[in-house]
CSV table of C-alpha atoms and ligand atoms in Angstrom, one decimal:
chain,number,residue,atom,x,y,z
A,6,MET,CA,-30.5,133.6,-67.9
A,7,PHE,CA,-29.5,130.8,-65.6
A,8,PHE,CA,-28.4,127.2,-66.3
A,9,ASN,CA,-29.7,126.1,-62.8
A,10,LYS,CA,-31.7,128.9,-61.3
A,11,GLU,CA,-32.5,127.1,-58.1
A,12,ILE,CA,-28.9,126.5,-57.2
A,13,GLU,CA,-27.5,129.8,-58.6
A,14,THR,CA,-30.0,132.0,-56.7
A,15,MET,CA,-30.1,130.0,-53.5
A,16,PRO,CA,-30.3,132.1,-50.3
A,17,ARG,CA,-26.9,132.6,-48.7
A,18,LYS,CA,-27.8,130.9,-45.6
A,19,GLU,CA,-28.8,127.8,-47.5
A,20,ILE,CA,-25.6,127.8,-49.5
A,21,GLU,CA,-23.6,128.0,-46.4
A,22,ALA,CA,-25.5,125.2,-44.7
A,23,LEU,CA,-24.9,123.1,-47.8
A,24,GLN,CA,-21.2,123.9,-47.8
A,25,LEU,CA,-20.9,123.0,-44.1
A,26,GLU,CA,-22.6,119.7,-44.6
A,27,ARG,CA,-20.5,118.9,-47.7
A,28,LEU,CA,-17.2,120.1,-46.0
A,29,LYS,CA,-17.8,117.7,-43.1
A,30,ARG,CA,-18.5,114.9,-45.6
A,31,MET,CA,-15.4,115.7,-47.5
A,32,VAL,CA,-13.1,115.7,-44.4
A,33,ASP,CA,-14.5,112.2,-43.7
A,34,TYR,CA,-14.0,111.1,-47.2
A,35,CYS,CA,-10.4,112.3,-47.4
A,36,MET,CA,-9.6,110.7,-44.0
A,37,ASN,CA,-10.9,107.4,-45.2
A,38,ASN,CA,-9.7,107.3,-48.7
A,39,VAL,CA,-6.4,109.2,-49.0
A,40,PRO,CA,-3.5,108.0,-46.8
A,41,PHE,CA,-1.9,111.5,-47.1
A,42,TYR,CA,-4.9,113.2,-45.7
A,43,HIS,CA,-5.4,110.5,-43.1
A,44,ASP,CA,-1.9,111.4,-41.7
A,45,ARG,CA,-2.3,115.2,-42.1
A,46,LEU,CA,-5.7,115.4,-40.5
A,47,THR,CA,-4.7,113.0,-37.7
A,48,LYS,CA,-1.6,115.0,-36.9
A,49,ALA,CA,-3.7,118.2,-36.9
A,50,GLY,CA,-6.3,116.6,-34.7
A,51,VAL,CA,-9.1,117.4,-37.1
A,52,THR,CA,-12.1,115.1,-37.7
A,53,ALA,CA,-15.4,115.9,-39.4
A,54,ASP,CA,-17.2,116.2,-35.9
A,55,LYS,CA,-14.9,119.0,-34.9
A,56,ILE,CA,-16.0,121.1,-37.8
A,57,LYS,CA,-19.0,122.9,-36.3
A,58,THR,CA,-19.0,126.1,-38.5
A,59,LEU,CA,-17.5,127.0,-41.9
A,60,SER,CA,-14.8,129.1,-40.2
A,61,ASP,CA,-13.6,125.9,-38.4
A,62,ILE,CA,-12.0,125.1,-41.8
A,63,GLN,CA,-9.0,127.1,-40.7
A,64,TYR,CA,-8.0,124.2,-38.5
A,65,ILE,CA,-7.5,122.0,-41.5
A,66,PRO,CA,-4.0,122.1,-42.9
A,67,VAL,CA,-3.6,123.6,-46.3
A,68,THR,CA,-2.5,121.5,-49.4
A,69,THR,CA,0.1,122.8,-51.8
A,70,LYS,CA,1.2,122.0,-55.3
A,71,GLU,CA,4.3,120.4,-53.8
A,72,ASP,CA,2.1,118.0,-51.9
A,73,ILE,CA,0.6,116.9,-55.2
A,74,ARG,CA,3.9,116.6,-56.9
A,75,ASP,CA,5.3,114.5,-54.0
A,76,HIS,CA,2.6,112.0,-54.8
A,77,TYR,CA,3.1,112.0,-58.6
A,78,PRO,CA,1.3,110.7,-60.5
A,79,PHE,CA,-1.8,109.1,-58.7
A,80,GLY,CA,-0.9,109.1,-55.0
A,81,LEU,CA,-3.6,111.4,-53.9
A,82,PHE,CA,-6.4,109.7,-55.9
A,83,ALA,CA,-9.3,108.6,-53.6
A,84,GLN,CA,-10.7,106.1,-56.1
A,85,PRO,CA,-9.3,103.0,-57.8
A,86,MET,CA,-8.4,103.3,-61.5
A,87,LYS,CA,-11.5,101.3,-62.4
A,88,ASN,CA,-13.6,104.3,-61.3
A,89,ILE,CA,-11.5,106.9,-63.1
A,90,VAL,CA,-12.6,107.8,-66.6
A,91,ARG,CA,-10.4,110.8,-67.4
A,92,ILE,CA,-6.9,112.1,-66.6
A,93,HIS,CA,-5.7,115.7,-67.1
A,94,ALA,CA,-2.5,117.4,-66.0
A,95,SER,CA,-1.3,120.9,-65.4
A,96,SER,CA,0.5,122.9,-68.0
A,97,GLY,CA,3.4,123.4,-65.5
A,98,THR,CA,6.6,124.2,-67.2
A,99,THR,CA,8.9,123.3,-64.3
A,100,GLY,CA,9.1,120.0,-62.5
A,101,LYS,CA,6.6,117.2,-62.8
A,102,PRO,CA,3.1,118.1,-63.9
A,103,THR,CA,0.3,117.8,-61.4
A,104,VAL,CA,-2.0,115.0,-62.4
A,105,VAL,CA,-5.8,115.1,-61.9
A,106,GLY,CA,-8.3,112.2,-62.2
A,107,TYR,CA,-12.1,112.3,-62.8
A,108,THR,CA,-14.8,109.8,-62.1
A,109,LYS,CA,-18.0,109.9,-64.2
A,110,ARG,CA,-19.7,112.0,-61.5
A,111,ASP,CA,-16.7,114.4,-61.5
A,112,LEU,CA,-17.1,114.9,-65.2
A,113,ASP,CA,-20.8,115.5,-64.8
A,114,MET,CA,-20.2,118.1,-62.1
A,115,TRP,CA,-17.5,119.7,-64.2
A,116,SER,CA,-19.7,120.1,-67.3
A,117,ASP,CA,-22.4,121.5,-65.1
A,118,VAL,CA,-20.4,124.2,-63.6
A,119,VAL,CA,-18.9,125.2,-67.0
A,120,ALA,CA,-22.5,125.2,-68.4
A,121,ARG,CA,-23.4,127.7,-65.7
A,122,LEU,CA,-20.6,130.1,-66.5
A,123,CYS,CA,-21.3,129.9,-70.3
A,124,VAL,CA,-25.0,130.8,-69.7
A,125,ALA,CA,-24.0,133.5,-67.2
A,126,ALA,CA,-21.7,135.0,-69.9
A,127,GLY,CA,-24.6,135.2,-72.4
A,128,ALA,CA,-24.1,132.0,-74.5
A,129,THR,CA,-27.1,130.1,-75.7
A,130,GLU,CA,-28.0,127.1,-77.8
A,131,GLU,CA,-28.1,129.5,-80.8
A,132,ASP,CA,-24.3,130.1,-80.5
A,133,LEU,CA,-21.6,128.5,-82.6
A,134,ILE,CA,-18.5,128.7,-80.5
A,135,GLN,CA,-14.9,128.1,-81.6
A,136,ILE,CA,-12.6,126.6,-79.0
A,137,SER,CA,-9.1,127.9,-79.5
A,138,PHE,CA,-7.5,126.3,-76.5
A,139,GLY,CA,-5.2,123.4,-77.0
A,140,TYR,CA,-7.0,120.1,-76.7
A,141,GLY,CA,-5.0,117.6,-74.6
A,142,LEU,CA,-3.9,117.3,-71.1
A,143,PHE,CA,-4.7,120.9,-70.5
A,144,THR,CA,-8.2,121.3,-69.0
A,145,GLY,CA,-9.3,124.4,-70.9
A,146,ALA,CA,-10.5,123.0,-74.2
A,147,LEU,CA,-12.3,119.9,-73.0
A,148,GLY,CA,-13.7,121.7,-70.0
A,149,LEU,CA,-15.4,124.4,-72.1
A,150,HIS,CA,-16.3,121.9,-74.8
A,151,TYR,CA,-18.5,119.7,-72.6
A,152,GLY,CA,-20.0,122.7,-70.8
A,153,LEU,CA,-21.0,124.4,-74.1
A,154,GLU,CA,-22.4,121.2,-75.5
A,155,LYS,CA,-24.4,120.8,-72.3
A,156,ILE,CA,-26.2,124.1,-73.0
A,157,GLY,CA,-26.8,123.1,-76.6
A,158,ALA,CA,-24.3,125.4,-78.3
A,159,ALA,CA,-22.5,124.1,-81.4
A,160,VAL,CA,-18.8,123.6,-80.6
A,161,VAL,CA,-16.0,123.9,-83.1
A,162,PRO,CA,-13.0,122.1,-81.5
A,163,ALA,CA,-10.4,124.1,-83.4
A,164,SER,CA,-7.7,123.7,-80.8
A,165,SER,CA,-4.8,126.2,-80.7
A,166,GLY,CA,-2.1,127.1,-83.2
A,167,ASN,CA,-2.2,127.5,-87.0
A,168,THR,CA,-3.7,130.9,-86.5
A,169,GLU,CA,-4.5,131.7,-90.1
A,170,LYS,CA,-6.6,128.5,-90.2
A,171,GLN,CA,-8.3,129.6,-87.0
A,172,VAL,CA,-9.3,132.9,-88.5
A,173,THR,CA,-10.5,131.3,-91.7
A,174,LEU,CA,-12.7,128.9,-89.7
A,175,LEU,CA,-14.1,131.7,-87.6
A,176,LYS,CA,-15.1,133.5,-90.7
A,177,ASP,CA,-16.3,130.7,-92.9
A,178,PHE,CA,-18.4,129.1,-90.1
A,179,GLY,CA,-19.7,132.4,-88.9
A,180,ALA,CA,-18.8,131.6,-85.3
A,181,THR,CA,-20.6,133.7,-82.8
A,182,GLY,CA,-18.2,133.1,-79.9
A,183,ILE,CA,-14.5,132.4,-79.2
A,184,VAL,CA,-13.1,130.5,-76.3
A,185,SER,CA,-9.4,131.2,-75.7
A,186,THR,CA,-6.9,133.0,-73.6
A,187,PRO,CA,-7.3,136.8,-73.9
A,188,SER,CA,-3.8,137.1,-75.4
A,189,TYR,CA,-4.6,134.5,-78.1
A,190,ALA,CA,-7.8,136.3,-79.0
A,191,MET,CA,-5.7,139.5,-79.5
A,192,TYR,CA,-3.2,137.6,-81.6
A,193,MET,CA,-6.0,136.1,-83.8
A,194,ALA,CA,-7.3,139.7,-84.3
A,195,GLU,CA,-3.9,140.8,-85.5
A,196,VAL,CA,-3.6,137.9,-87.9
A,197,ALA,CA,-7.1,138.5,-89.2
A,198,ARG,CA,-6.1,142.1,-90.0
A,199,ASP,CA,-2.9,140.9,-91.7
A,200,MET,CA,-5.0,138.6,-93.8
A,201,GLY,CA,-7.0,141.6,-95.0
A,202,PHE,CA,-10.2,141.0,-92.9
A,203,LYS,CA,-12.2,143.7,-91.1
A,204,LYS,CA,-14.2,143.0,-88.0
A,205,GLU,CA,-17.4,143.3,-90.0
A,206,ASP,CA,-16.3,140.1,-91.8
A,207,PHE,CA,-17.0,138.1,-88.6
A,208,LYS,CA,-20.0,137.4,-86.6
A,209,VAL,CA,-18.2,136.9,-83.3
A,210,ARG,CA,-20.3,138.5,-80.5
A,211,LEU,CA,-19.0,136.7,-77.4
A,212,GLY,CA,-15.5,136.1,-76.0
A,213,LEU,CA,-15.3,133.5,-73.2
A,214,PHE,CA,-11.8,134.2,-71.9
A,215,GLY,CA,-9.8,132.6,-69.1
A,216,SER,CA,-6.7,130.7,-68.1
A,217,GLU,CA,-4.8,133.9,-67.7
A,218,GLY,CA,-5.5,137.4,-66.5
A,219,CYS,CA,-5.9,140.5,-68.5
A,220,SER,CA,-6.4,144.1,-67.5
A,221,ASP,CA,-9.7,145.9,-68.2
A,222,GLU,CA,-7.8,147.9,-70.8
A,223,PHE,CA,-6.6,144.8,-72.6
A,224,ARG,CA,-10.1,143.4,-72.6
A,225,THR,CA,-11.5,146.6,-74.1
A,226,GLU,CA,-8.9,146.4,-76.9
A,227,ILE,CA,-10.0,142.8,-77.7
A,228,GLU,CA,-13.6,143.8,-77.6
A,229,ASN,CA,-12.9,146.7,-80.0
A,230,GLU,CA,-10.8,144.5,-82.3
A,231,TRP,CA,-13.5,141.8,-82.7
A,232,GLY,CA,-16.6,143.8,-81.9
A,233,LEU,CA,-17.5,141.3,-79.2
A,234,PHE,CA,-18.5,141.2,-75.5
A,235,ALA,CA,-15.9,139.5,-73.3
A,236,THR,CA,-16.3,137.8,-70.0
A,237,ASP,CA,-13.7,136.2,-67.7
A,238,ASN,CA,-13.7,132.8,-66.2
A,239,TYR,CA,-11.4,131.2,-63.7
A,240,GLY,CA,-10.3,127.7,-62.7
A,241,MET,CA,-7.2,125.5,-62.4
A,242,SER,CA,-6.5,122.0,-63.4
A,243,GLU,CA,-6.0,120.8,-59.8
A,244,LEU,CA,-9.6,121.9,-58.9
A,245,VAL,CA,-11.3,120.7,-62.1
A,246,GLY,CA,-10.1,123.1,-64.8
A,247,PRO,CA,-12.4,125.9,-65.9
A,248,GLY,CA,-15.7,126.1,-64.1
A,249,VAL,CA,-14.7,127.3,-60.6
A,250,ALA,CA,-15.9,130.8,-61.3
A,251,GLY,CA,-17.1,133.0,-64.1
A,252,GLU,CA,-18.5,136.5,-64.7
A,253,CYS,CA,-22.1,137.2,-65.5
A,254,THR,CA,-22.9,139.9,-68.1
A,255,LEU,CA,-22.8,142.6,-65.4
A,256,ARG,CA,-19.1,141.8,-64.9
A,257,GLN,CA,-18.9,142.7,-61.3
A,258,GLY,CA,-16.7,139.8,-60.3
A,259,MET,CA,-16.7,136.1,-61.1
A,260,HIS,CA,-19.4,134.0,-59.5
A,261,ILE,CA,-17.9,131.0,-57.7
A,262,ALA,CA,-19.9,127.7,-58.0
A,263,GLU,CA,-20.1,127.7,-54.3
A,264,ASP,CA,-22.1,124.5,-54.0
A,265,HIS,CA,-19.0,122.7,-55.3
A,266,PHE,CA,-16.2,125.0,-54.3
A,267,LEU,CA,-15.6,126.6,-50.9
A,268,ALA,CA,-13.4,129.7,-51.2
A,269,GLU,CA,-11.4,131.5,-48.5
A,270,ILE,CA,-8.9,134.4,-48.6
A,271,ILE,CA,-5.8,134.1,-46.4
A,272,ASP,CA,-2.7,136.0,-45.8
A,273,PRO,CA,-0.1,134.1,-47.9
A,274,ASN,CA,2.7,134.8,-45.3
A,275,THR,CA,0.9,133.9,-42.1
A,276,LEU,CA,-1.8,131.6,-43.6
A,277,GLU,CA,-4.3,133.3,-41.3
A,278,PRO,CA,-7.8,133.9,-42.7
A,279,LEU,CA,-8.4,137.5,-43.7
A,280,PRO,CA,-11.6,139.5,-43.0
A,281,GLU,CA,-14.2,139.5,-45.8
A,282,GLY,CA,-13.5,141.9,-48.5
A,283,GLU,CA,-9.7,141.9,-48.0
A,284,GLN,CA,-7.3,140.9,-50.8
A,285,GLY,CA,-5.1,137.9,-50.3
A,286,GLU,CA,-4.4,134.4,-51.5
A,287,LEU,CA,-7.4,132.4,-52.7
A,288,ILE,CA,-7.8,129.0,-51.0
A,289,ILE,CA,-10.3,126.5,-52.5
A,290,THR,CA,-11.7,123.3,-51.1
A,291,PRO,CA,-13.7,121.3,-53.7
A,292,LEU,CA,-16.7,120.0,-51.9
A,293,THR,CA,-17.9,117.2,-54.1
A,294,LYS,CA,-15.0,115.8,-56.1
A,295,GLU,CA,-14.6,112.0,-55.9
A,296,ALA,CA,-11.4,111.0,-57.8
A,297,PHE,CA,-9.1,113.8,-56.7
A,298,PRO,CA,-10.3,115.6,-53.6
A,299,LEU,CA,-8.3,118.4,-52.1
A,300,LEU,CA,-8.6,120.2,-48.8
A,301,ARG,CA,-7.8,123.9,-48.6
A,302,TYR,CA,-5.8,124.0,-51.8
A,303,ARG,CA,-3.4,127.0,-52.1
A,304,THR,CA,-4.1,128.5,-55.5
A,305,LYS,CA,-1.3,131.2,-55.2
A,306,ASP,CA,-3.8,133.5,-57.0
A,307,ILE,CA,-4.5,136.8,-55.5
A,308,SER,CA,-8.1,137.9,-55.3
A,309,ARG,CA,-10.9,139.2,-53.0
A,310,LEU,CA,-14.3,137.8,-52.2
A,311,ASN,CA,-17.7,139.6,-52.2
A,312,LYS,CA,-20.6,137.8,-50.7
A,313,GLU,CA,-23.3,140.4,-51.5
A,314,PRO,CA,-25.9,139.1,-53.9
A,315,CYS,CA,-25.4,140.3,-57.5
A,316,ALA,CA,-27.9,142.5,-59.4
A,317,CYS,CA,-28.2,139.5,-61.9
A,318,GLY,CA,-29.9,137.5,-59.2
A,319,ARG,CA,-27.1,135.2,-58.4
A,320,THR,CA,-26.3,134.7,-54.8
A,321,HIS,CA,-23.0,132.8,-55.0
A,322,ALA,CA,-20.0,134.8,-53.8
A,323,ARG,CA,-18.0,136.7,-56.4
A,324,MET,CA,-14.2,136.8,-56.7
A,325,ASP,CA,-12.4,139.7,-58.1
A,326,LYS,CA,-10.4,139.3,-61.3
A,327,ILE,CA,-7.1,137.7,-60.4
A,328,LYS,CA,-4.7,140.5,-59.5
A,329,GLY,CA,-1.7,138.2,-60.0
A,330,ARG,CA,-0.1,135.2,-58.4
A,331,THR,CA,1.9,135.2,-55.2
A,332,ASP,CA,4.7,133.7,-57.4
A,333,ASP,CA,4.5,136.1,-60.3
A,334,MET,CA,4.5,139.2,-58.1
A,335,LEU,CA,7.9,140.8,-58.8
A,336,LYS,CA,9.8,142.3,-55.9
A,337,ILE,CA,11.8,145.0,-57.5
A,338,ARG,CA,14.0,147.0,-55.1
A,339,GLY,CA,11.7,146.0,-52.3
A,340,VAL,CA,8.5,147.2,-54.1
A,341,ASN,CA,5.8,144.7,-55.0
A,342,VAL,CA,5.0,144.9,-58.7
A,343,PHE,CA,2.3,143.0,-60.6
A,344,PRO,CA,2.7,142.6,-64.3
A,345,SER,CA,-1.1,143.5,-64.6
A,346,GLN,CA,-0.3,147.0,-63.3
A,347,ILE,CA,2.3,147.5,-66.0
A,348,GLU,CA,-0.2,146.2,-68.6
A,349,SER,CA,-2.8,148.8,-67.5
A,350,VAL,CA,-0.3,151.6,-67.9
A,351,LEU,CA,0.9,150.5,-71.4
A,352,LEU,CA,-2.6,150.1,-72.6
A,353,GLY,CA,-3.3,153.7,-71.6
A,354,VAL,CA,-0.6,154.9,-74.0
A,355,PRO,CA,-2.1,155.3,-77.5
A,356,GLN,CA,1.2,154.9,-79.4
A,357,VAL,CA,2.0,151.4,-78.2
A,358,GLY,CA,0.2,148.1,-78.8
A,359,PRO,CA,-1.0,145.5,-76.3
A,360,ASN,CA,2.0,143.2,-76.5
A,361,TYR,CA,4.8,143.8,-74.0
A,362,GLN,CA,7.6,142.1,-72.2
A,363,LEU,CA,9.1,142.7,-68.8
A,364,VAL,CA,12.7,141.9,-68.1
A,365,VAL,CA,14.2,142.0,-64.6
A,366,ARG,CA,17.9,142.0,-64.1
A,367,ARG,CA,20.3,142.5,-61.2
A,368,GLU,CA,23.1,145.0,-61.9
A,369,GLY,CA,25.4,145.0,-58.9
A,370,VAL,CA,23.0,145.0,-55.9
A,371,MET,CA,20.3,146.9,-57.9
A,372,ASP,CA,17.2,145.3,-59.5
A,373,LYS,CA,16.5,146.8,-62.9
A,374,LEU,CA,13.2,146.6,-64.6
A,375,GLU,CA,13.0,146.9,-68.4
A,376,VAL,CA,9.6,147.3,-70.0
A,377,LYS,CA,9.6,146.5,-73.7
A,378,ALA,CA,6.6,147.7,-75.7
A,379,GLU,CA,5.8,147.7,-79.4
A,380,LEU,CA,5.1,150.9,-81.3
A,381,ILE,CA,2.0,151.0,-83.4
A,382,ASP,CA,3.6,153.3,-86.0
A,383,PRO,CA,7.1,152.1,-86.9
A,384,ALA,CA,7.9,155.5,-88.4
A,385,VAL,CA,8.3,156.9,-84.9
A,386,LEU,CA,11.6,155.0,-84.6
A,387,GLU,CA,13.0,157.5,-87.2
A,388,LYS,CA,11.8,160.5,-85.2
A,389,TYR,CA,14.1,160.7,-82.2
A,390,ALA,CA,12.2,163.5,-80.4
A,391,ASP,CA,8.8,161.6,-80.7
A,392,LEU,CA,10.4,158.4,-79.5
A,393,GLU,CA,11.9,160.1,-76.5
A,394,ASN,CA,8.6,161.8,-75.7
A,395,ILE,CA,6.7,158.5,-75.7
A,396,GLN,CA,9.4,156.8,-73.6
A,397,ARG,CA,9.5,159.6,-71.1
A,398,SER,CA,5.7,159.6,-70.8
A,399,ILE,CA,5.6,155.8,-70.2
A,400,LYS,CA,8.4,156.0,-67.7
A,401,HIS,CA,6.6,158.8,-65.8
A,402,LYS,CA,3.3,156.8,-65.7
A,403,LEU,CA,5.1,153.7,-64.4
A,404,GLN,CA,6.8,155.8,-61.8
A,405,VAL,CA,3.4,157.1,-60.6
A,406,VAL,CA,1.7,153.7,-60.6
A,407,LEU,CA,4.5,151.5,-59.3
A,408,GLY,CA,6.7,154.0,-57.5
A,409,ILE,CA,9.8,152.7,-59.2
A,410,ASP,CA,12.0,153.7,-62.1
A,411,ALA,CA,11.9,151.5,-65.2
A,412,LYS,CA,13.8,151.5,-68.4
A,413,VAL,CA,11.4,151.7,-71.3
A,414,THR,CA,12.4,150.2,-74.7
A,415,LEU,CA,10.2,150.8,-77.7
A,416,VAL,CA,10.5,148.3,-80.5
A,417,GLU,CA,9.0,147.9,-84.0
A,418,PRO,CA,5.5,146.4,-84.4
A,419,LYS,CA,5.4,142.5,-84.2
A,420,GLN,CA,8.9,142.2,-82.7
A,421,LEU,CA,7.8,140.7,-79.4
A,422,GLU,CA,6.7,137.1,-79.1
A,423,ARG,CA,3.1,136.1,-79.5
A,424,PHE,CA,1.4,133.2,-77.6
A,425,VAL,CA,-1.2,130.7,-78.6
A,426,GLY,CA,-1.9,129.7,-75.0
A,427,LYS,CA,-1.0,131.5,-71.8
A,428,ALA,CA,1.2,134.5,-72.5
A,429,LYS,CA,4.6,134.6,-70.8
A,430,ARG,CA,5.5,138.2,-70.5
A,431,VAL,CA,8.0,138.2,-67.6
A,432,MET,CA,11.6,137.3,-67.9
A,433,ASP,CA,13.2,137.4,-64.4
A,434,LEU,CA,16.9,137.0,-65.0
A,435,ARG,CA,18.0,138.0,-61.5
A,436,ASN,CA,19.0,134.5,-60.3
A,437,GLU,CA,20.5,133.3,-63.6
A,438,GLU,CA,22.7,136.4,-64.1
A,439,GLY,CA,23.9,136.4,-60.5
A,440,LYS,CA,25.4,132.9,-60.7
B,524,DLL,O1,-5.9,127.5,-66.8
B,524,DLL,C1,-7.9,126.3,-66.3
B,524,DLL,C2,-8.7,127.2,-67.1
B,524,DLL,C3,-8.8,126.9,-68.5
B,524,DLL,C4,-9.4,128.2,-66.6
B,524,DLL,C5,-9.6,127.7,-69.3
B,524,DLL,C6,-10.2,129.0,-67.4
B,524,DLL,C7,-10.3,128.8,-68.7
B,524,DLL,P1,-4.1,125.7,-65.2
B,524,DLL,O2,-3.4,125.5,-66.5
B,524,DLL,O3,-3.9,124.7,-64.1
B,524,DLL,O4,-5.7,125.7,-65.4
B,524,DLL,O5,-3.8,127.1,-64.7
B,524,DLL,C8,-4.4,127.7,-63.5
B,524,DLL,O6,-4.2,129.9,-64.4
B,524,DLL,O7,-4.0,129.4,-60.9
B,524,DLL,C9,-4.4,131.2,-62.5
B,524,DLL,O8,-3.1,131.6,-62.1
B,524,DLL,C10,-4.5,131.2,-64.0
B,524,DLL,N1,-5.8,131.5,-64.4
B,524,DLL,C11,-6.8,130.7,-64.8
B,524,DLL,N2,-7.9,131.4,-65.1
B,524,DLL,C12,-7.6,132.7,-64.9
B,524,DLL,C13,-8.3,134.0,-65.0
B,524,DLL,C14,-6.4,126.6,-66.2
B,524,DLL,N3,-9.6,134.0,-65.5
B,524,DLL,C15,-3.9,129.1,-63.3
B,524,DLL,N4,-7.7,135.1,-64.7
B,524,DLL,C16,-4.6,129.7,-62.1
B,524,DLL,C17,-6.4,135.1,-64.3
B,524,DLL,C18,-6.3,132.8,-64.4
B,524,DLL,N5,-5.7,134.0,-64.1
């Protein structure tokens, strides 16, 4: 099923021709409407005429989150406030948020690309879908809300928090789908069980998850807990919010809405483009945004592109699930460690649950990684030999996968923090403790 078959199955050559035309137009638009880009492009000697092929995009300087923050709140807007109809902002916890504006056409484009990913994920007008993302400046809730309404699904704007109420609504309304972060879907399942419900008490068949990564193992656990089919979708507030990319039901990568977003993969250290199929930092240039255009935005997310057509019929390039962020990659004793690798290891251990926490400390000159995981059966804490066996086995698996030694701490069930939005599982105390 497609939301817009003509666009979603367009031959590659045509997509690329459309992207080139739109890219040139966007360079011109930024040059003429945003003083910051006028300066940047002029300094780099780039004009729309100089862009002859898509790979000429590499001559355009990249834009970073710092550039956006330096122009807080509206300094990079390309339209006067009379044409702006919505404002959102990033959920950033440090520094000033990044503020994003939308014109009416931007909102239309946004709901369109979200509608596409919802249909690709298997949602239909028959579905009743509960949105358990926080409504507000965060783009997740309103983004999915308008996309789902556009396809005719019934939306329950539950927002996040008050998890018992969320569970009651899911059950009483007979929701067929949930929109949330994967970690919150897991937490809701835990609360549902504590309330005495079984998965048969619910009708949820689809999980439209995004806004944070989750390993395949974590996803399988959520699917088993709820008896649903989960897909992943990707976006970020600076780009529109959700809607940049989403999985179809074949789940072989997330289809990027390439008529609106041009994706590249670069080496995050040299900023050089990487050959197709290599993993690196994802750079996105929105091609049609009016209020808040961006050229070559550094997402800091690590992924890989695949431009082969998908067996579902879609021709738009697919991006791999996000491996991590260049800024959440932990460097421990010189070794690159992604929290997602640790998550996969823990979920392969039957005695521990899906909630975990990573603590990194510096002791002397040595980095120490502590992995805290929750036991499923608290009785194990009384049996020293069992406890030691589980610990040893996790330590060994982490050693094999990461190549480093970690301290493994097993705690009682429900000891670690739960999250209603994006999970924060890493505590890097190295700088704080060294002061
Ligand atoms: O999280 C937008 C969104 C909402 C996407 C709902 C999907 C669903 P921000 O708060 O600006 O926007 O955070 C963007 O979240 O750079 C990624 O690091 C991470 N992220 C988003 N989707 C995924 C995903 C929204 N599917 C940042 N997998 C991005 C992994 C994701 N990470």
